[in-house]
Short mmCIF file of C-alpha atoms in Angstrom, two decimals:
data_model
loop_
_atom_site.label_atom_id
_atom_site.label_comp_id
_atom_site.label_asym_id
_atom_site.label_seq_id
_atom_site.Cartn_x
_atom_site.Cartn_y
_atom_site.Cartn_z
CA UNK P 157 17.25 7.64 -11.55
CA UNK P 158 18.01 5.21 -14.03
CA UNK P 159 15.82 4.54 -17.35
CA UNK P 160 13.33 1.88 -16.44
CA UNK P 161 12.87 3.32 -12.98
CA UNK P 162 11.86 6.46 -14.62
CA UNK P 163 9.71 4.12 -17.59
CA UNK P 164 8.08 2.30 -14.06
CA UNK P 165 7.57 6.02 -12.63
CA UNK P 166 5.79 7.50 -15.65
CA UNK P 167 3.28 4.43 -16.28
CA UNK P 168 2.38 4.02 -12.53
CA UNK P 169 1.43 7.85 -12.89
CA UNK P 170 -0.55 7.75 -16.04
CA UNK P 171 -2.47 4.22 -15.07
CA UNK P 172 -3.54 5.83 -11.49
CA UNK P 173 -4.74 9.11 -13.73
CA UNK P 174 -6.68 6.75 -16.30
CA UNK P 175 -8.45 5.05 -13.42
CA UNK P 176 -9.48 8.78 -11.35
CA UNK P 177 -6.83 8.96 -8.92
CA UNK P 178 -3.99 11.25 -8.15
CA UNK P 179 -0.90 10.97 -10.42
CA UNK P 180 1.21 10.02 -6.89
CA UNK P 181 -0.12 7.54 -4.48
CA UNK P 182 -0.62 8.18 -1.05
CA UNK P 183 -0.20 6.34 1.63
CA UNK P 184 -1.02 5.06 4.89
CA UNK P 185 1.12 3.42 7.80
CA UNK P 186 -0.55 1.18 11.02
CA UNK P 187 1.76 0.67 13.25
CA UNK P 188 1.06 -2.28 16.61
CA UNK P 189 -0.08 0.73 18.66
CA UNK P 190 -3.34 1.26 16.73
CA UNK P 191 -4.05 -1.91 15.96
CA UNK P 192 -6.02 -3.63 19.07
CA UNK P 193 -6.17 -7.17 19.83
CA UNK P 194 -8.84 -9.26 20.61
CA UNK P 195 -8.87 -11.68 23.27
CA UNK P 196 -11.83 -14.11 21.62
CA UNK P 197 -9.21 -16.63 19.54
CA UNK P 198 -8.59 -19.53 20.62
CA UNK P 199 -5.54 -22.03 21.19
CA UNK P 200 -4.39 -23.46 18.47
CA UNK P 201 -2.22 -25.96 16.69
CA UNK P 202 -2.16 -29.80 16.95
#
């Protein structure tokens, strides 16, 4: 990893710990399969 990557690294970590969160971020993924539809829109355009 070059230099600024690991500068961008090290001040992402200490921000998240200055405002209470863990030094690495978590994540979370949807994907289309948990994301339901609804069938209560409209057509639209012009």
């Amino acid at each position: 990893m070059g230099l600024w990557p690991r500068i961008n690294h090290r001040l992402v970590m200490e921000t998240r710990e200055l405002e209470g969160k863990e030094a690495s971020p978590t994540a979370g993924v949807i994907d289309s399969q948990s994301v339901k539809t609804t069938e209560s829109g409209g057509i639209r355009g012009l």
